[in-house]
Amino acid sequence: MSDAGSAYWQRVEEIFHRALDIPDDARAAFLGEYCGGDADLEREVREILNGYEAQDRLDSAHAPESMEGSRYGAFEIVRKIGEGGMGAVYLARRHGDFEQRAAIKLINGTPAAAALMAARFHQERQILAGLEHPNIARLLDGGVTGQGQPYLAMEYVEGVRLDQYSESRSLSIPQRLDLFRKICAAVHFAHQRLVIHRDLKPGNILVTDQGEPKLLDFGIAKVLAEPGSAPPGTLTMTSNLLLTPQYASPEQIQGLSCTVASDVYSLGVIFYELLTGKGPYSATASTPAELIAAVVTREAERPSVVAPERLKAPLRGDLDSIAMKALAKQPDERYGSVDQFSEDIRRHLEGLPVIAVEGTRLYVARKFLRRHRVGVATAAFILLLLVAGLAGTLWQARVADQQRILAEQRFSDARKLANYLLFPLYDAVQALPGSLPVRAGMASQSLLYLDRLAVAKGQDRGLSFELAEGYLRLGEILEAPLGGGDSLGNASKALESDRKALAILETLGQVNPAEPRVLENLAKADFLLGPTLNFLGKPSEGVARLSEAVRIFDRLSSADPGNVNRQVDAGRAYVALMDVIGSPGGGLTEQGTKDRVLAAANKAYQHFDAALALAPTDSRALLGLARAYNLAGTLQIAADPRLGMATIRKGLDALSKLPPAARNAPQTEIDEARMETIIAFAQAQLGQDTEALHTLERPREVYEKLAEVDPKNGTNTRRRMSLYRTLAMIQLNLGNKREALGDYRKVIELASGLIALDPSKASNFVISAEAQGRAAKLLAADGKMDEARQYAKASIDTLERIADRPDAAAQNLSEAAIVLMVTPIQSLRDYPRALQYARRADQLSGGKEPGAVIYLAQAYANNGDAAKALETVRRGLAFVAPAAPGQKPSEVRKTLEDELRDIQILIKTGHLPPGFNQ
Amino acid sequence: MVPEPGDITRLLREWKDGQPEAFEKLLPLVYSDLRRIASSYLRRERAGHTLQATGLVHELYLRLCNQREANWENRAHFFTFTAKIMRMILADHARRNQREKRGGGSEPLPLSDQLPWVDLNGPEFLDLDLALDELERIDGRKAQMMELCYLLGCTTQESAEILRISVATAERDLKFARGWLYRRLRPDEAARHV
């Protein structure tokens, strides 16, 4: 074929256009002439012409039906008036009676929805048609045509939108208030007849020439919004919410029950806008996503704040308070009825005290709102849900309405929904790099759904399993403790989820304890719970759970030794156990515990080897083996670096045996990187610094590459942080101060990222503070005092922040004390504060912790209080045993004795006045 | 809120320069345009199909959110880009339809008022998709015109403005392109008529 620039194409076009102007019968001749005998050219043009003409013919055949004259119930269409959120709106008149006019709204949707709408409408019809009020546009009729087109016929109103009306006539505030009160009267009237509007907005309030407001679409929302039955994507009220979220109440957006208070809220927004010309959240929210988030979590600005200058004064005070009361996030803090709302406005107009003012103080005091901004990602996720129509099904299910929930159809929708979210959708999303924030949102929503299902589940065993599995899966997603896969870093949610799973399973287990599926899942739950508990600082519970899991898996594997899966499960359980016992939070790395870990390791090796004997290339077994070696090796490194390295190398060896698919998987690369990092650490311990640097090259590459692709990945950030710490240490050993400084800077940067992700984790703060302290030292040594000061201060601030927490451990307090005493920046030293911390540390540890005692003594000494310093050291010496005859004193004893001696010297040389108390 | 054309262009540039917030601000401005796209689908909705207009718009929004390396020059580029996305979405829908072989008797869904003979619920749209690819290689502007008018529901005037050509040129382009397309998709019929 030719291209646009080509002469051929241009000719074809040119001839085509000319030919169009030639009448049909002369065309053939014209073409013959113009194409100059080129048969191909002629044919091409002719066929394109034919194509063009053919369409003209088809066009008229397929002409879109003109709506004019079509019948909808007793009404006949006259013309189109506009497009609403749910479909086109037409002016119609009653057949045979040209006087009565109506507005016909066509509702779009699937046949299922249409049928349901018809049924619903039939139910509501009496009530809605009976809503006769001068300010409410009556619902006249509704139904479904023979072609399956649902429609509603309403009283036709000629008027202008509320906002346009008040603007174009420049109404004063009292005039607007009067108009508003009329609207309130209408809404209240409907409420008294048990009809809630649910979709109040300026577009639904028209004002006639005579100044009478007319409310449209009353109760329609209820007729249209039928939870759970319509397939996702049907235009229900949910889509309307999406299109005009600014008027929806927080509970509506979240799909919770919609009451009179929801209408109060919407009226509140209308009130706000009527007075200020702006929306309550317009100052901070500019996109639909932000708006949705703002409605649910952020307080509105007071009207007087956002209003134009000339309106500020009249709005301040009463009207501010009235608006804020109507806009309260919690329904029960708003006006109890629209009537009350209106009355308060009346009181204001008459100069009487307004009840809103008292309410506001309480409201502010409660402060249950989350203060921080909902991230755009989470808001976008809410949007995502609404879009996918998932919201329409489950969110509108009234939890209280158990009967309806248990109705087969809706229920299975809800189940499918939760499953969809947790499995296929999650997996699909997981594949997208950088999707961590969205997944976080999905995960928390899943929890919500599962919770709702849980309430409804009753005796359904099948569902109970599904639920449990759902919760377990969620737990996995939220916190992948073995480093297999990326974690969302949300341990507390994971815990919640796992516990729920366990609760369900235990109930099932009580019914039939030996049922293998139950057992397996129980073990699995324990298996997941354990590390999570550990992670959250409940190590003994974690160990208990895992021991339970191990017991069950052991039992299952010995009952069926030829079963690869059972062996693998058992191996994994032991590895999990190792992880929990051996990790810093989980227990002490004292010899006894270390032995336990190594014993578990041996059992793990046994099981995995057994599995490999049955299936030599089983990836799970190889990976499990690698992890077991990794954990064991890490533990051994402290005491015997060579042994530790050797063990880890065995792990790398196991990885090398993986079949190609698993071998080349990104996760394997990461696992190898982790192990190489630890080997490097061991090399550093052994003084093989240059080798260590070399070993770290590959891991560094791997992590940085991952960081580029997936910057929000918390696990990777942690690994990088740990890598740079190790690098820094090695550089220091090699005397490369500048490189070390650079590495510490990286550690600090990464630590702050982790802190942002999970501010509850103290260890990140400590690591950050340590790095800051070291950086400060290096900078001070280099003479860069300003920067050194910055870092030193940051370090101190961090440590103090941790120490000031109510749950601070003695260790944290001691660290704060030390840094305040020894920081290289003299001006930052604060001995009196250090003393406070040291004293608390000592108290917290019951006065029996030698470390705390020593620091306390130093603190006293630094504060010039020799007497107390001596007393403290002597106290410490009192409960640390002196050296046995012929033996050297223990480290601790020695330190205390040295301290005593130091203080005595200081006194003697006059640095510390004896008996001088500060 | 009526957007100034300048606003959109500025925000697009900011987004291209790596400011993600600009995209979020951009959306409401073009939202009404996107809604119009949606309503052109709403107009033709019949009970029985699964393509929901608002769903379409929002699918668009989502896909746009996922575009991290978007790199366009101006508003026009944005719209033509959106048209491409719409094409993708429709092609997806057509493919899915074909796979699932929605039980015979699924009512045909005409693509647009100007191309009513292309059934979105049938396989023809996929041919259209390929044809548009081809047209793109030969004469990009015509392909764009078709996308804007037939997929996004832009009027000839709007399309002309977006592509910075005169309305007359736009109309000519469309005429020719329609003929060409028909010939490409139904060659036998085109050959037959006199």
mmCIF file of C-alpha atoms in Angstrom, chain A residues 136-294:
data_model
loop_
_atom_site.group_PDB
_atom_site.id
_atom_site.type_symbol
_atom_site.label_atom_id
_atom_site.label_comp_id
_atom_site.label_asym_id
_atom_site.label_seq_id
_atom_site.Cartn_x
_atom_site.Cartn_y
_atom_site.Cartn_z
ATOM 1 C CA ILE A 136 -41.750 18.123 45.766
ATOM 2 C CA ALA A 137 -41.976 17.032 42.135
ATOM 3 C CA ARG A 138 -44.348 14.134 42.193
ATOM 4 C CA LEU A 139 -43.552 10.780 40.818
ATOM 5 C CA LEU A 140 -46.313 10.039 38.385
ATOM 6 C CA ASP A 141 -45.560 6.676 36.944
ATOM 7 C CA GLY A 142 -42.830 4.253 36.143
ATOM 8 C CA GLY A 143 -42.137 0.837 34.792
ATOM 9 C CA VAL A 144 -40.535 -1.078 32.018
ATOM 10 C CA THR A 145 -41.527 -0.870 28.385
ATOM 11 C CA GLY A 146 -42.118 -3.894 26.224
ATOM 12 C CA GLN A 147 -38.592 -3.531 24.919
ATOM 13 C CA GLY A 148 -37.236 -3.814 28.381
ATOM 14 C CA GLN A 149 -36.470 -0.151 28.851
ATOM 15 C CA PRO A 150 -37.018 1.016 32.420
ATOM 16 C CA TYR A 151 -38.299 4.532 32.884
ATOM 17 C CA LEU A 152 -39.743 6.896 35.416
ATOM 18 C CA ALA A 153 -42.280 9.608 34.805
ATOM 19 C CA MET A 154 -42.251 12.637 37.032
ATOM 20 C CA GLU A 155 -43.985 15.922 37.357
ATOM 21 C CA TYR A 156 -42.386 18.316 34.930
ATOM 22 C CA VAL A 157 -40.911 21.342 36.603
ATOM 23 C CA GLU A 158 -39.867 24.490 34.869
ATOM 24 C CA GLY A 159 -37.247 26.170 36.850
ATOM 25 C CA VAL A 160 -33.643 26.981 37.342
ATOM 26 C CA ARG A 161 -31.129 25.126 39.484
ATOM 27 C CA LEU A 162 -30.862 26.334 43.038
ATOM 28 C CA ASP A 163 -27.329 27.627 42.714
ATOM 29 C CA GLN A 164 -28.001 29.388 39.442
ATOM 30 C CA TYR A 165 -31.168 30.930 40.830
ATOM 31 C CA SER A 166 -29.521 32.403 43.898
ATOM 32 C CA GLU A 167 -26.573 33.682 41.914
ATOM 33 C CA SER A 168 -28.463 35.235 39.047
ATOM 34 C CA ARG A 169 -30.776 37.090 41.391
ATOM 35 C CA SER A 170 -28.006 37.980 43.821
ATOM 36 C CA LEU A 171 -30.038 36.857 46.760
ATOM 37 C CA SER A 172 -29.063 38.153 50.169
ATOM 38 C CA ILE A 173 -28.206 35.820 52.979
ATOM 39 C CA PRO A 174 -31.596 36.043 54.689
ATOM 40 C CA GLN A 175 -33.283 35.404 51.355
ATOM 41 C CA ARG A 176 -31.152 32.339 50.778
ATOM 42 C CA LEU A 177 -31.901 31.107 54.234
ATOM 43 C CA ASP A 178 -35.611 31.482 53.635
ATOM 44 C CA LEU A 179 -35.364 29.566 50.394
ATOM 45 C CA PHE A 180 -33.343 26.897 52.116
ATOM 46 C CA ARG A 181 -35.881 26.522 54.869
ATOM 47 C CA LYS A 182 -38.578 25.853 52.323
ATOM 48 C CA ILE A 183 -36.434 23.081 50.951
ATOM 49 C CA CYS A 184 -35.991 21.719 54.451
ATOM 50 C CA ALA A 185 -39.730 21.737 54.972
ATOM 51 C CA ALA A 186 -40.190 19.626 51.873
ATOM 52 C CA VAL A 187 -37.495 17.170 52.841
ATOM 53 C CA HIS A 188 -38.872 16.904 56.331
ATOM 54 C CA PHE A 189 -42.322 16.234 54.965
ATOM 55 C CA ALA A 190 -40.964 13.309 53.019
ATOM 56 C CA HIS A 191 -39.005 12.038 55.996
ATOM 57 C CA GLN A 192 -42.156 11.963 58.037
ATOM 58 C CA ARG A 193 -43.568 9.696 55.387
ATOM 59 C CA LEU A 194 -40.507 7.509 55.604
ATOM 60 C CA VAL A 195 -38.983 8.521 52.322
ATOM 61 C CA ILE A 196 -35.336 9.474 52.333
ATOM 62 C CA HIS A 197 -34.025 11.277 49.299
ATOM 63 C CA ARG A 198 -30.469 9.922 49.370
ATOM 64 C CA ASP A 199 -29.300 12.030 46.463
ATOM 65 C CA LEU A 200 -29.854 15.640 47.368
ATOM 66 C CA LYS A 201 -27.846 18.074 45.330
ATOM 67 C CA PRO A 202 -28.355 21.446 43.622
ATOM 68 C CA GLY A 203 -29.050 19.654 40.359
ATOM 69 C CA ASN A 204 -32.066 18.066 41.986
ATOM 70 C CA ILE A 205 -33.473 21.312 43.312
ATOM 71 C CA LEU A 206 -35.110 23.597 40.808
ATOM 72 C CA VAL A 207 -36.561 26.983 41.661
ATOM 73 C CA THR A 208 -39.506 28.311 39.716
ATOM 74 C CA ASP A 209 -40.021 31.860 38.578
ATOM 75 C CA GLN A 210 -42.224 32.414 41.581
ATOM 76 C CA GLY A 211 -39.340 31.524 43.823
ATOM 77 C CA GLU A 212 -40.683 28.155 44.883
ATOM 78 C CA PRO A 213 -38.146 25.378 45.195
ATOM 79 C CA LYS A 214 -39.049 21.998 43.786
ATOM 80 C CA LEU A 215 -37.240 18.854 44.766
ATOM 81 C CA LEU A 216 -36.707 16.263 42.066
ATOM 82 C CA ASP A 217 -35.981 12.594 42.223
ATOM 83 C CA PHE A 218 -37.279 12.009 45.660
ATOM 84 C CA GLY A 219 -36.888 8.427 46.698
ATOM 85 C CA ILE A 220 -35.712 7.419 43.245
ATOM 86 C CA ALA A 221 -32.386 6.398 44.575
ATOM 87 C CA LYS A 222 -33.971 3.756 46.706
ATOM 88 C CA VAL A 223 -35.839 2.352 43.799
ATOM 89 C CA LEU A 224 -32.746 2.145 41.688
ATOM 90 C CA ALA A 225 -30.190 1.002 44.163
ATOM 91 C CA GLU A 226 -30.761 -2.640 44.719
ATOM 92 C CA PRO A 227 -27.817 -4.175 46.525
ATOM 93 C CA GLY A 228 -26.163 -7.311 45.402
ATOM 94 C CA SER A 229 -28.410 -8.458 42.641
ATOM 95 C CA ALA A 230 -27.215 -6.449 39.712
ATOM 96 C CA PRO A 231 -23.942 -7.510 38.203
ATOM 97 C CA PRO A 232 -21.058 -5.139 38.666
ATOM 98 C CA GLY A 233 -20.952 -2.231 36.341
ATOM 99 C CA THR A 234 -24.640 -1.549 36.238
ATOM 100 C CA LEU A 235 -25.426 2.054 36.665
ATOM 101 C CA THR A 236 -26.717 2.260 40.166
ATOM 102 C CA MET A 237 -26.564 4.988 42.663
ATOM 103 C CA THR A 238 -22.963 4.050 43.114
ATOM 104 C CA SER A 239 -22.061 5.555 39.783
ATOM 105 C CA ASN A 240 -23.960 8.634 40.721
ATOM 106 C CA LEU A 241 -21.937 8.842 43.846
ATOM 107 C CA LEU A 242 -18.894 8.698 41.761
ATOM 108 C CA LEU A 243 -20.020 11.512 39.601
ATOM 109 C CA THR A 244 -21.128 13.834 42.390
ATOM 110 C CA PRO A 245 -19.335 12.787 45.529
ATOM 111 C CA GLN A 246 -19.381 16.229 47.019
ATOM 112 C CA TYR A 247 -22.938 15.869 48.227
ATOM 113 C CA ALA A 248 -22.756 12.338 49.465
ATOM 114 C CA SER A 249 -22.441 11.716 53.164
ATOM 115 C CA PRO A 250 -19.474 9.795 54.533
ATOM 116 C CA GLU A 251 -21.625 6.794 55.310
ATOM 117 C CA GLN A 252 -23.043 6.753 51.819
ATOM 118 C CA ILE A 253 -19.618 6.732 50.287
ATOM 119 C CA GLN A 254 -18.628 3.881 52.501
ATOM 120 C CA GLY A 255 -21.771 2.019 51.661
ATOM 121 C CA LEU A 256 -23.076 2.003 55.204
ATOM 122 C CA SER A 257 -26.678 2.520 56.003
ATOM 123 C CA CYS A 258 -28.318 5.615 54.724
ATOM 124 C CA THR A 259 -30.718 7.411 57.019
ATOM 125 C CA VAL A 260 -32.384 10.728 57.615
ATOM 126 C CA ALA A 261 -29.004 11.926 58.798
ATOM 127 C CA SER A 262 -27.578 11.347 55.319
ATOM 128 C CA ASP A 263 -30.088 13.772 53.908
ATOM 129 C CA VAL A 264 -29.192 16.199 56.680
ATOM 130 C CA TYR A 265 -25.581 15.983 55.584
ATOM 131 C CA SER A 266 -26.367 16.545 51.928
ATOM 132 C CA LEU A 267 -28.515 19.496 52.860
ATOM 133 C CA GLY A 268 -25.596 20.697 54.900
ATOM 134 C CA VAL A 269 -23.389 20.718 51.834
ATOM 135 C CA ILE A 270 -26.046 22.541 49.855
ATOM 136 C CA PHE A 271 -26.410 25.025 52.703
ATOM 137 C CA TYR A 272 -22.665 25.545 52.756
ATOM 138 C CA GLU A 273 -22.489 26.154 49.047
ATOM 139 C CA LEU A 274 -25.507 28.381 49.061
ATOM 140 C CA LEU A 275 -23.809 30.630 51.553
ATOM 141 C CA THR A 276 -20.233 30.596 50.341
ATOM 142 C CA GLY A 277 -20.352 29.600 46.686
ATOM 143 C CA LYS A 278 -17.783 26.908 47.387
ATOM 144 C CA GLY A 279 -17.786 23.312 48.533
ATOM 145 C CA PRO A 280 -16.803 22.317 52.060
ATOM 146 C CA TYR A 281 -13.662 20.551 50.903
ATOM 147 C CA SER A 282 -12.813 22.689 47.927
ATOM 148 C CA ALA A 283 -9.839 24.225 49.663
ATOM 149 C CA THR A 284 -7.926 20.976 49.772
ATOM 150 C CA ALA A 285 -9.562 18.542 47.399
ATOM 151 C CA SER A 286 -9.460 19.177 43.701
ATOM 152 C CA THR A 287 -9.858 15.780 42.139
ATOM 153 C CA PRO A 288 -12.663 13.246 42.471
ATOM 154 C CA ALA A 289 -10.346 10.890 44.298
ATOM 155 C CA GLU A 290 -9.307 13.500 46.823
ATOM 156 C CA LEU A 291 -12.864 14.585 47.288
ATOM 157 C CA ILE A 292 -14.049 11.128 48.135
ATOM 158 C CA ALA A 293 -11.232 10.760 50.606
ATOM 159 C CA ALA A 294 -11.911 14.182 52.078
#
